[in-house]
mmCIF file of N, CA and C in Angstrom:
data_model
loop_
_atom_site.group_PDB
_atom_site.id
_atom_site.type_symbol
_atom_site.label_atom_id
_atom_site.label_comp_id
_atom_site.label_asym_id
_atom_site.label_seq_id
_atom_site.Cartn_x
_atom_site.Cartn_y
_atom_site.Cartn_z
ATOM 1 N N MET A 13 6.270 9.171 -16.656
ATOM 2 C CA MET A 13 6.124 7.968 -17.289
ATOM 3 C C MET A 13 4.965 7.305 -16.320
ATOM 4 N N ALA A 14 3.381 6.349 -17.151
ATOM 5 C CA ALA A 14 2.808 6.403 -16.741
ATOM 6 C C ALA A 14 2.839 5.181 -15.439
ATOM 7 N N ARG A 15 1.703 5.295 -15.017
ATOM 8 C CA ARG A 15 2.109 3.738 -14.106
ATOM 9 C C ARG A 15 1.930 2.637 -14.584
ATOM 10 N N ALA A 16 1.603 2.124 -16.119
ATOM 11 C CA ALA A 16 1.495 1.094 -16.780
ATOM 12 C C ALA A 16 2.083 -0.316 -16.797
ATOM 13 N N ASP A 17 3.551 0.482 -15.736
ATOM 14 C CA ASP A 17 4.976 -0.254 -16.172
ATOM 15 C C ASP A 17 4.702 -1.389 -15.490
ATOM 16 N N VAL A 18 3.508 -1.343 -14.552
ATOM 17 C CA VAL A 18 3.791 -2.053 -13.419
ATOM 18 C C VAL A 18 2.279 -2.962 -13.117
ATOM 19 N N PRO A 19 2.016 -4.502 -13.456
ATOM 20 C CA PRO A 19 0.349 -4.141 -13.608
ATOM 21 C C PRO A 19 -0.377 -4.050 -12.042
ATOM 22 N N PRO A 20 -1.522 -4.142 -12.578
ATOM 23 C CA PRO A 20 -3.042 -3.736 -10.787
ATOM 24 C C PRO A 20 -2.462 -4.733 -10.603
ATOM 25 N N ALA A 21 -1.840 -6.150 -10.067
ATOM 26 C CA ALA A 21 -1.919 -6.656 -9.276
ATOM 27 C C ALA A 21 -0.838 -6.577 -8.341
ATOM 28 N N ILE A 22 0.212 -5.933 -8.850
ATOM 29 C CA ILE A 22 1.357 -5.377 -8.125
ATOM 30 C C ILE A 22 0.693 -3.878 -7.749
ATOM 31 N N GLU A 23 0.309 -3.189 -8.347
ATOM 32 C CA GLU A 23 -0.223 -1.424 -7.253
ATOM 33 C C GLU A 23 -0.734 -1.701 -6.311
ATOM 34 N N GLN A 24 -1.716 -3.041 -6.348
ATOM 35 C CA GLN A 24 -2.880 -3.372 -5.060
ATOM 36 C C GLN A 24 -1.227 -3.633 -4.276
ATOM 37 N N ARG A 25 -0.736 -4.879 -4.722
ATOM 38 C CA ARG A 25 -0.023 -5.096 -3.496
ATOM 39 C C ARG A 25 0.941 -3.854 -2.926
ATOM 40 N N LEU A 26 1.629 -2.748 -3.759
ATOM 41 C CA LEU A 26 2.428 -1.779 -3.184
ATOM 42 C C LEU A 26 1.424 -1.180 -1.641
ATOM 43 N N ALA A 27 0.305 -0.918 -2.428
ATOM 44 C CA ALA A 27 -0.606 -0.482 -2.057
ATOM 45 C C ALA A 27 -0.985 -0.077 -0.369
ATOM 46 N N ARG A 28 -1.773 -1.816 -0.149
ATOM 47 C CA ARG A 28 -1.448 -2.951 0.576
ATOM 48 C C ARG A 28 0.016 -2.643 1.281
ATOM 49 N N PHE A 29 1.434 -3.312 0.628
ATOM 50 C CA PHE A 29 1.966 -2.468 1.944
ATOM 51 C C PHE A 29 2.120 -1.024 2.142
ATOM 52 N N ALA A 30 2.313 -0.752 1.556
ATOM 53 C CA ALA A 30 2.549 0.789 2.412
ATOM 54 C C ALA A 30 1.198 1.228 3.173
ATOM 55 N N GLY A 31 0.467 0.947 3.440
ATOM 56 C CA GLY A 31 -0.524 0.736 4.598
ATOM 57 C C GLY A 31 -0.736 0.782 5.897
ATOM 58 N N ARG A 32 -0.190 -1.151 5.275
ATOM 59 C CA ARG A 32 0.613 -1.767 6.443
ATOM 60 C C ARG A 32 1.468 -0.682 7.406
ATOM 61 N N LEU A 33 2.610 -0.462 6.425
ATOM 62 C CA LEU A 33 3.963 0.272 6.753
ATOM 63 C C LEU A 33 3.508 1.443 7.613
ATOM 64 N N GLU A 34 2.518 2.472 6.979
ATOM 65 C CA GLU A 34 1.606 3.794 7.568
ATOM 66 C C GLU A 34 1.453 3.747 9.078
ATOM 67 N N ARG A 35 0.559 2.168 9.664
ATOM 68 C CA ARG A 35 0.737 1.707 11.080
ATOM 69 C C ARG A 35 1.178 1.095 11.572
ATOM 70 N N THR A 36 2.580 0.956 11.287
ATOM 71 C CA THR A 36 3.407 0.175 12.263
ATOM 72 C C THR A 36 4.740 1.173 12.808
ATOM 73 N N SER A 37 4.501 0.562 14.675
ATOM 74 C CA SER A 37 5.392 1.755 15.336
ATOM 75 C C SER A 37 7.065 1.675 14.646
ATOM 76 N N LEU A 38 6.726 3.075 15.330
ATOM 77 C CA LEU A 38 8.494 3.394 14.931
ATOM 78 C C LEU A 38 9.168 1.653 15.395
ATOM 79 N N ASP A 39 9.003 1.533 16.610
ATOM 80 C CA ASP A 39 10.132 0.178 17.625
ATOM 81 C C ASP A 39 9.490 -0.829 17.112
ATOM 82 N N GLU A 40 8.782 -1.368 15.412
ATOM 83 C CA GLU A 40 9.147 -2.522 15.204
ATOM 84 C C GLU A 40 9.608 -2.115 13.754
ATOM 85 N N LEU A 41 9.609 -1.074 12.803
ATOM 86 C CA LEU A 41 10.098 -0.282 12.312
ATOM 87 C C LEU A 41 11.578 -0.351 12.099
ATOM 88 N N ARG A 42 12.639 -0.288 13.047
ATOM 89 C CA ARG A 42 13.761 -1.003 13.564
ATOM 90 C C ARG A 42 14.351 -2.054 13.785
ATOM 91 N N LEU A 43 13.278 -2.974 14.487
ATOM 92 C CA LEU A 43 13.205 -4.066 14.708
ATOM 93 C C LEU A 43 13.063 -5.176 13.126
ATOM 94 N N LEU A 44 12.277 -4.329 12.168
ATOM 95 C CA LEU A 44 12.327 -5.551 10.807
ATOM 96 C C LEU A 44 13.039 -4.788 9.793
ATOM 97 N N ALA A 45 13.848 -3.468 10.054
ATOM 98 C CA ALA A 45 15.281 -2.793 9.622
ATOM 99 C C ALA A 45 16.553 -4.113 10.133
ATOM 100 N N ALA A 46 16.525 -5.246 10.510
ATOM 101 C CA ALA A 46 17.143 -5.987 10.009
ATOM 102 C C ALA A 46 17.971 -6.038 9.730
ATOM 103 N N ARG A 47 19.449 -5.744 10.193
ATOM 104 C CA ARG A 47 20.614 -6.775 9.007
ATOM 105 C C ARG A 47 19.862 -7.668 8.221
ATOM 106 N N PRO A 48 20.458 -7.902 7.006
ATOM 107 C CA PRO A 48 20.341 -9.695 6.497
ATOM 108 C C PRO A 48 21.273 -10.594 7.098
ATOM 109 N N ASP A 49 20.993 -11.631 6.783
ATOM 110 C CA ASP A 49 22.161 -12.653 8.435
ATOM 111 C C ASP A 49 23.316 -13.147 6.816
ATOM 112 N N ASP A 50 23.045 -12.952 5.599
ATOM 113 C CA ASP A 50 24.760 -13.181 4.726
ATOM 114 C C ASP A 50 23.782 -12.113 3.415
ATOM 115 N N PRO A 51 25.143 -11.416 4.332
ATOM 116 C CA PRO A 51 25.124 -9.712 3.076
ATOM 117 C C PRO A 51 25.252 -10.422 1.794
ATOM 118 N N THR A 52 26.468 -11.421 1.188
ATOM 119 C CA THR A 52 26.785 -12.045 0.356
ATOM 120 C C THR A 52 25.335 -12.273 -0.777
ATOM 121 N N ALA A 53 23.997 -13.032 -0.164
ATOM 122 C CA ALA A 53 23.526 -13.573 -0.600
ATOM 123 C C ALA A 53 22.425 -12.453 -1.326
ATOM 124 N N HIS A 54 22.552 -11.579 0.374
ATOM 125 C CA HIS A 54 21.180 -10.933 -0.184
ATOM 126 C C HIS A 54 22.393 -9.808 -1.300
ATOM 127 N N ARG A 55 22.969 -8.981 -1.383
ATOM 128 C CA ARG A 55 23.882 -8.789 -2.600
ATOM 129 C C ARG A 55 23.412 -8.802 -4.050
ATOM 130 N N GLU A 56 23.615 -10.331 -4.144
ATOM 131 C CA GLU A 56 23.087 -11.194 -4.983
ATOM 132 C C GLU A 56 21.674 -10.959 -5.333
ATOM 133 N N ALA A 57 21.154 -11.017 -4.817
ATOM 134 C CA ALA A 57 19.586 -11.039 -4.909
ATOM 135 C C ALA A 57 19.485 -9.626 -5.347
ATOM 136 N N VAL A 58 19.784 -9.117 -4.643
ATOM 137 C CA VAL A 58 19.937 -7.294 -5.533
ATOM 138 C C VAL A 58 20.238 -7.050 -6.521
ATOM 139 N N ASP A 59 20.937 -7.880 -6.892
ATOM 140 C CA ASP A 59 21.828 -7.742 -8.640
ATOM 141 C C ASP A 59 20.694 -8.477 -9.293
ATOM 142 N N ARG A 60 20.642 -9.655 -8.781
ATOM 143 C CA ARG A 60 19.361 -10.171 -9.550
ATOM 144 C C ARG A 60 18.013 -9.697 -9.788
ATOM 145 N N ALA A 61 17.361 -8.854 -8.937
ATOM 146 C CA ALA A 61 16.356 -7.758 -9.225
ATOM 147 C C ALA A 61 16.291 -6.612 -10.170
ATOM 148 N N ARG A 62 17.835 -6.482 -10.124
ATOM 149 C CA ARG A 62 17.572 -5.171 -10.575
ATOM 150 C C ARG A 62 17.769 -5.435 -12.457
ATOM 151 N N LEU A 63 18.609 -6.553 -12.567
ATOM 152 C CA LEU A 63 19.048 -7.080 -14.020
ATOM 153 C C LEU A 63 16.558 -7.496 -14.078
ATOM 154 N N GLU A 64 16.393 -8.624 -13.544
ATOM 155 C CA GLU A 64 14.858 -8.005 -13.747
ATOM 156 C C GLU A 64 14.324 -7.099 -14.471
ATOM 157 N N ALA A 65 14.534 -6.299 -13.202
ATOM 158 C CA ALA A 65 13.968 -4.792 -13.459
ATOM 159 C C ALA A 65 14.177 -4.112 -15.164
ATOM 160 N N ALA A 66 15.423 -4.449 -15.272
ATOM 161 C CA ALA A 66 16.032 -3.911 -16.400
ATOM 162 C C ALA A 66 16.031 -4.822 -17.799
ATOM 163 N N MET A 67 16.126 -5.911 -17.234
ATOM 164 C CA MET A 67 14.940 -6.497 -18.669
ATOM 165 C C MET A 67 13.824 -6.761 -18.627
ATOM 166 N N ASN A 68 13.314 -6.153 -17.912
ATOM 167 C CA ASN A 68 11.330 -5.529 -18.056
ATOM 168 C C ASN A 68 10.518 -5.027 -18.034
ATOM 169 N N GLY A 69 11.346 -3.526 -18.128
ATOM 170 C CA GLY A 69 11.015 -2.651 -18.452
ATOM 171 C C GLY A 69 10.055 -1.878 -16.484
ATOM 172 N N ARG A 70 10.918 -2.505 -15.922
ATOM 173 C CA ARG A 70 10.410 -2.004 -14.964
ATOM 174 C C ARG A 70 11.159 -1.428 -13.843
ATOM 175 N N GLU A 71 12.380 -0.316 -14.168
ATOM 176 C CA GLU A 71 13.370 0.250 -13.728
ATOM 177 C C GLU A 71 12.794 1.698 -12.894
ATOM 178 N N ALA A 72 11.956 2.031 -14.319
ATOM 179 C CA ALA A 72 11.651 3.305 -13.503
ATOM 180 C C ALA A 72 10.193 3.686 -12.051
ATOM 181 N N ALA A 73 9.645 2.093 -12.632
ATOM 182 C CA ALA A 73 8.767 1.869 -11.205
ATOM 183 C C ALA A 73 10.056 1.362 -9.850
ATOM 184 N N VAL A 74 10.401 1.067 -10.058
ATOM 185 C CA VAL A 74 11.460 0.179 -8.781
ATOM 186 C C VAL A 74 12.020 2.044 -8.733
ATOM 187 N N ASP A 75 12.140 2.112 -9.165
ATOM 188 C CA ASP A 75 13.364 4.244 -9.029
ATOM 189 C C ASP A 75 11.963 4.812 -8.346
ATOM 190 N N ARG A 76 10.751 4.887 -8.618
ATOM 191 C CA ARG A 76 8.869 5.479 -8.848
ATOM 192 C C ARG A 76 9.553 5.153 -6.668
ATOM 193 N N ALA A 77 8.972 3.604 -6.701
ATOM 194 C CA ALA A 77 8.856 3.159 -4.990
ATOM 195 C C ALA A 77 10.072 3.864 -4.063
ATOM 196 N N ARG A 78 11.199 3.917 -4.610
ATOM 197 C CA ARG A 78 12.240 4.589 -3.910
ATOM 198 C C ARG A 78 12.171 5.709 -3.685
ATOM 199 N N ARG A 79 12.074 6.565 -4.336
ATOM 200 C CA ARG A 79 12.038 7.700 -4.068
ATOM 201 C C ARG A 79 10.620 8.255 -3.055
ATOM 202 N N ASN A 80 9.350 7.435 -3.107
ATOM 203 C CA ASN A 80 8.136 7.495 -2.401
ATOM 204 C C ASN A 80 8.442 6.871 -1.076
ATOM 205 N N LEU A 81 9.680 5.852 -1.107
ATOM 206 C CA LEU A 81 9.880 5.826 -0.160
ATOM 207 C C LEU A 81 11.053 6.669 1.476
ATOM 208 N N GLU A 82 11.913 6.478 0.135
ATOM 209 C CA GLU A 82 12.206 7.851 0.470
ATOM 210 C C GLU A 82 12.197 9.523 1.537
ATOM 211 N N ASP A 83 11.154 9.662 0.467
ATOM 212 C CA ASP A 83 9.853 10.840 1.275
ATOM 213 C C ASP A 83 9.656 10.313 2.320
ATOM 214 N N TRP A 84 9.089 9.171 2.689
ATOM 215 C CA TRP A 84 7.837 8.894 3.028
ATOM 216 C C TRP A 84 8.511 8.761 4.904
ATOM 217 N N VAL A 85 10.345 7.763 4.905
ATOM 218 C CA VAL A 85 10.819 8.106 5.677
ATOM 219 C C VAL A 85 11.117 9.588 6.474
ATOM 220 N N LEU A 86 10.665 10.251 5.405
ATOM 221 C CA LEU A 86 11.700 11.894 5.823
ATOM 222 C C LEU A 86 10.789 12.296 6.785
ATOM 223 N N ARG A 87 9.479 12.263 6.154
ATOM 224 C CA ARG A 87 8.179 13.037 6.386
ATOM 225 C C ARG A 87 7.288 12.551 8.057
ATOM 226 N N ILE A 88 7.929 11.367 7.920
ATOM 227 C CA ILE A 88 7.551 10.506 9.319
ATOM 228 C C ILE A 88 8.622 10.623 10.516
ATOM 229 N N TYR A 89 9.419 10.809 9.981
ATOM 230 C CA TYR A 89 11.091 11.343 11.301
ATOM 231 C C TYR A 89 10.572 12.629 11.032
ATOM 232 N N ASN A 90 10.242 13.338 10.304
ATOM 233 C CA ASN A 90 9.523 15.408 10.710
ATOM 234 C C ASN A 90 8.104 15.306 11.460
ATOM 235 N N GLU A 91 7.430 13.704 11.470
ATOM 236 C CA GLU A 91 6.522 14.564 12.013
ATOM 237 C C GLU A 91 6.313 14.326 13.469
ATOM 238 N N ARG A 92 7.571 13.343 13.896
ATOM 239 C CA ARG A 92 7.658 12.421 15.381
ATOM 240 C C ARG A 92 8.693 13.352 15.987
ATOM 241 N N GLN A 93 9.712 14.199 14.948
ATOM 242 C CA GLN A 93 10.612 15.031 16.218
ATOM 243 C C GLN A 93 9.697 16.250 16.584
ATOM 244 N N TYR A 94 8.881 16.801 16.043
ATOM 245 C CA TYR A 94 8.601 17.915 17.461
ATOM 246 C C TYR A 94 7.320 17.763 17.563
ATOM 247 N N GLN A 95 6.962 16.463 18.068
ATOM 248 C CA GLN A 95 5.084 16.098 18.089
ATOM 249 C C GLN A 95 5.443 16.729 19.653
ATOM 250 N N ALA A 96 4.033 17.667 19.933
ATOM 251 C CA ALA A 96 3.971 17.552 21.000
ATOM 252 C C ALA A 96 3.380 16.779 21.735
ATOM 253 N N THR A 97 3.297 16.434 23.047
ATOM 254 C CA THR A 97 2.824 15.410 24.286
ATOM 255 C C THR A 97 2.477 16.282 25.711
ATOM 256 N N LEU A 98 1.516 15.802 26.483
ATOM 257 C CA LEU A 98 1.363 16.487 27.741
ATOM 258 C C LEU A 98 2.794 16.373 28.722
ATOM 259 N N MET A 99 3.835 16.298 27.863
ATOM 260 C CA MET A 99 4.818 16.743 28.858
ATOM 261 C C MET A 99 5.532 17.933 28.095
ATOM 262 N N GLY A 100 5.381 18.877 27.403
ATOM 263 C CA GLY A 100 5.638 18.985 26.361
ATOM 264 C C GLY A 100 6.593 18.896 25.005
ATOM 265 N N SER A 101 7.012 19.526 24.286
ATOM 266 C CA SER A 101 7.503 19.153 23.176
ATOM 267 C C SER A 101 8.309 17.952 23.037
ATOM 268 N N ASN A 102 8.584 17.425 21.765
ATOM 269 C CA ASN A 102 9.585 16.377 21.300
ATOM 270 C C ASN A 102 10.186 15.456 22.306
ATOM 271 N N TRP A 103 8.761 15.151 22.844
ATOM 272 C CA TRP A 103 8.971 13.583 23.414
ATOM 273 C C TRP A 103 8.437 12.179 23.389
ATOM 274 N N ASP A 104 8.006 12.772 21.830
ATOM 275 C CA ASP A 104 8.038 11.275 21.453
ATOM 276 C C ASP A 104 8.670 10.749 20.866
ATOM 277 N N ARG A 105 9.042 9.417 20.750
ATOM 278 C CA ARG A 105 9.896 8.845 20.143
ATOM 279 C C ARG A 105 10.330 9.025 18.142
ATOM 280 N N SER A 106 11.480 8.977 18.130
ATOM 281 C CA SER A 106 11.496 9.655 16.947
ATOM 282 C C SER A 106 12.613 8.034 16.254
ATOM 283 N N LEU A 107 13.010 8.120 15.087
ATOM 284 C CA LEU A 107 13.309 7.692 14.237
ATOM 285 C C LEU A 107 14.715 7.074 15.113
ATOM 286 N N GLY A 108 15.479 7.922 15.823
ATOM 287 C CA GLY A 108 16.685 8.239 16.392
ATOM 288 C C GLY A 108 17.966 8.206 15.136
ATOM 289 N N PRO A 109 18.692 8.286 15.448
ATOM 290 C CA PRO A 109 20.062 8.684 14.795
ATOM 291 C C PRO A 109 19.981 8.344 13.237
ATOM 292 N N ALA A 110 20.998 9.347 12.251
ATOM 293 C CA ALA A 110 20.261 10.017 10.974
ATOM 294 C C ALA A 110 20.792 7.801 10.533
ATOM 295 N N ARG A 111 22.088 7.157 11.387
ATOM 296 C CA ARG A 111 22.515 5.520 11.472
ATOM 297 C C ARG A 111 20.756 4.596 11.438
ATOM 298 N N ASP A 112 19.937 5.151 11.976
ATOM 299 C CA ASP A 112 18.633 4.128 12.318
ATOM 300 C C ASP A 112 18.145 4.737 10.847
ATOM 301 N N ARG A 113 17.949 5.941 10.594
ATOM 302 C CA ARG A 113 17.167 5.819 9.558
ATOM 303 C C ARG A 113 17.601 5.624 7.916
ATOM 304 N N ALA A 114 18.832 5.434 8.300
ATOM 305 C CA ALA A 114 19.216 5.208 6.902
ATOM 306 C C ALA A 114 19.163 3.322 6.121
ATOM 307 N N GLU A 115 19.749 2.530 7.804
ATOM 308 C CA GLU A 115 18.969 1.385 7.734
ATOM 309 C C GLU A 115 17.389 1.032 7.441
ATOM 310 N N ILE A 116 16.742 1.875 8.084
ATOM 311 C CA ILE A 116 15.782 1.330 7.984
ATOM 312 C C ILE A 116 15.116 1.809 5.907
ATOM 313 N N ALA A 117 15.843 3.108 5.621
ATOM 314 C CA ALA A 117 15.556 3.102 4.375
ATOM 315 C C ALA A 117 15.825 2.252 3.498
ATOM 316 N N ALA A 118 17.441 1.909 3.870
ATOM 317 C CA ALA A 118 17.751 0.820 3.165
ATOM 318 C C ALA A 118 17.000 -0.855 2.770
ATOM 319 N N ALA A 119 16.307 -1.223 4.084
ATOM 320 C CA ALA A 119 16.110 -2.387 4.174
ATOM 321 C C ALA A 119 14.803 -2.092 3.477
ATOM 322 N N LEU A 120 13.722 -0.505 3.488
ATOM 323 C CA LEU A 120 12.894 -0.981 2.894
ATOM 324 C C LEU A 120 12.580 -1.057 1.705
ATOM 325 N N ARG A 121 14.103 -0.376 0.979
ATOM 326 C CA ARG A 121 14.398 0.461 -0.837
ATOM 327 C C ARG A 121 14.789 -1.835 -1.048
ATOM 328 N N ASP A 122 14.823 -2.429 -0.530
ATOM 329 C CA ASP A 122 15.035 -3.840 -0.642
ATOM 330 C C ASP A 122 13.464 -4.743 -0.984
ATOM 331 N N ALA A 123 13.199 -4.523 0.334
ATOM 332 C CA ALA A 123 11.630 -4.465 0.494
ATOM 333 C C ALA A 123 10.498 -3.930 -0.528
ATOM 334 N N PHE A 124 10.767 -2.581 -0.794
ATOM 335 C CA PHE A 124 9.935 -2.598 -2.126
ATOM 336 C C PHE A 124 9.814 -3.050 -3.281
ATOM 337 N N MET A 125 11.431 -2.491 -3.491
ATOM 338 C CA MET A 125 12.240 -3.052 -5.334
ATOM 339 C C MET A 125 11.227 -5.642 -5.149
ATOM 340 N N ALA A 126 11.387 -5.694 -4.093
ATOM 341 C CA ALA A 126 11.013 -7.036 -4.036
ATOM 342 C C ALA A 126 9.817 -7.167 -5.007
ATOM 343 N N VAL A 127 8.980 -6.110 -3.409
ATOM 344 C CA VAL A 127 7.044 -6.111 -4.101
ATOM 345 C C VAL A 127 7.135 -5.417 -5.270
ATOM 346 N N VAL A 128 7.878 -4.764 -5.980
ATOM 347 C CA VAL A 128 7.298 -3.825 -7.327
ATOM 348 C C VAL A 128 7.947 -5.320 -8.772
ATOM 349 N N LEU A 129 9.184 -6.163 -8.256
ATOM 350 C CA LEU A 129 8.785 -6.872 -9.359
ATOM 351 C C LEU A 129 8.659 -8.603 -8.588
ATOM 352 N N TRP A 130 7.115 -8.115 -7.303
ATOM 353 C CA TRP A 130 7.260 -9.885 -6.921
ATOM 354 C C TRP A 130 7.274 -11.043 -8.072
ATOM 355 N N ASP A 131 6.028 -10.515 -9.234
ATOM 356 C CA ASP A 131 5.949 -11.337 -10.577
ATOM 357 C C ASP A 131 6.824 -12.216 -11.405
ATOM 358 N N LEU A 132 8.117 -11.307 -11.122
ATOM 359 C CA LEU A 132 9.185 -11.468 -11.965
ATOM 360 C C LEU A 132 10.439 -12.400 -11.502
ATOM 361 N N LEU A 133 10.403 -11.784 -10.255
ATOM 362 C CA LEU A 133 11.682 -12.682 -8.855
ATOM 363 C C LEU A 133 11.318 -14.137 -8.553
ATOM 364 N N SER A 134 12.284 -15.044 -8.385
ATOM 365 C CA SER A 134 11.931 -16.557 -7.716
ATOM 366 C C SER A 134 11.694 -16.561 -6.046
ATOM 367 N N GLU A 135 10.448 -17.093 -5.911
ATOM 368 C CA GLU A 135 10.114 -17.081 -4.537
ATOM 369 C C GLU A 135 11.422 -16.938 -3.572
ATOM 370 N N GLU A 136 12.776 -17.231 -3.597
ATOM 371 C CA GLU A 136 13.878 -16.985 -2.856
ATOM 372 C C GLU A 136 14.537 -16.063 -3.114
ATOM 373 N N ASP A 137 14.654 -15.127 -4.214
ATOM 374 C CA ASP A 137 15.248 -13.874 -4.063
ATOM 375 C C ASP A 137 13.629 -12.821 -3.635
ATOM 376 N N ARG A 138 12.952 -12.839 -3.322
ATOM 377 C CA ARG A 138 11.955 -12.399 -2.980
ATOM 378 C C ARG A 138 11.857 -12.338 -1.727
ATOM 379 N N ASP A 139 11.696 -13.438 -0.991
ATOM 380 C CA ASP A 139 11.797 -13.529 0.238
ATOM 381 C C ASP A 139 13.141 -13.171 0.630
ATOM 382 N N GLU A 140 14.171 -12.868 0.064
ATOM 383 C CA GLU A 140 15.635 -12.379 0.709
ATOM 384 C C GLU A 140 16.053 -10.906 1.010
ATOM 385 N N LEU A 141 15.117 -10.666 -0.279
ATOM 386 C CA LEU A 141 14.764 -8.865 -0.284
ATOM 387 C C LEU A 141 14.043 -8.631 0.643
ATOM 388 N N LEU A 142 13.041 -9.004 0.723
ATOM 389 C CA LEU A 142 11.607 -8.726 1.614
ATOM 390 C C LEU A 142 12.571 -8.841 2.909
ATOM 391 N N GLY A 143 13.070 -10.013 3.066
ATOM 392 C CA GLY A 143 13.461 -10.542 4.953
ATOM 393 C C GLY A 143 11.966 -10.161 5.547
ATOM 394 N N PRO A 144 12.771 -9.343 7.037
ATOM 395 C CA PRO A 144 11.409 -9.741 7.937
ATOM 396 C C PRO A 144 10.050 -8.661 6.779
ATOM 397 N N TRP A 145 10.026 -7.422 6.645
ATOM 398 C CA TRP A 145 9.338 -6.973 5.739
ATOM 399 C C TRP A 145 7.765 -7.814 5.109
ATOM 400 N N GLY A 146 8.509 -8.998 5.124
ATOM 401 C CA GLY A 146 7.753 -9.842 4.177
ATOM 402 C C GLY A 146 5.994 -10.200 4.653
ATOM 403 N N ARG A 147 5.929 -10.082 6.214
ATOM 404 C CA ARG A 147 5.065 -10.444 6.336
ATOM 405 C C ARG A 147 3.286 -9.038 6.074
ATOM 406 N N LEU A 148 4.088 -7.888 6.125
ATOM 407 C CA LEU A 148 3.503 -6.613 5.942
ATOM 408 C C LEU A 148 3.102 -6.496 4.577
ATOM 409 N N ALA A 149 3.917 -7.485 3.456
ATOM 410 C CA ALA A 149 4.314 -7.456 2.217
ATOM 411 C C ALA A 149 3.477 -8.168 1.301
ATOM 412 N N SER A 150 3.232 -9.643 2.206
ATOM 413 C CA SER A 150 1.839 -10.773 1.405
ATOM 414 C C SER A 150 0.724 -10.577 1.563
#
């Protein structure tokens, strides 16, 4: 599907967010993936965002962002898994156990959905979905 389903301003915001994310340390990724304070409010914001995506023809864009994000998380994990250092290989800090990687990916999925739907969501829902990632997405 062509990328015409997302306005140019959203594409630019996605690119900025991805660029900032690439420069974020692994330790900071773990911190930014903190669980929402109110899981019920977060789930409701996710549900409203999915409805907006469906009603406005952005489901494919949200899915594309999710796939790209999952590929990125796997790539950075693989790149850092066996990185050579002065002390030999595999001394670099990884993304940690699978649970940590899954939490990072889940938090980023919601953040990327917020960016893809930036112009369609209320400020409250956008902030809820972004959580701590908001400073990288603005």
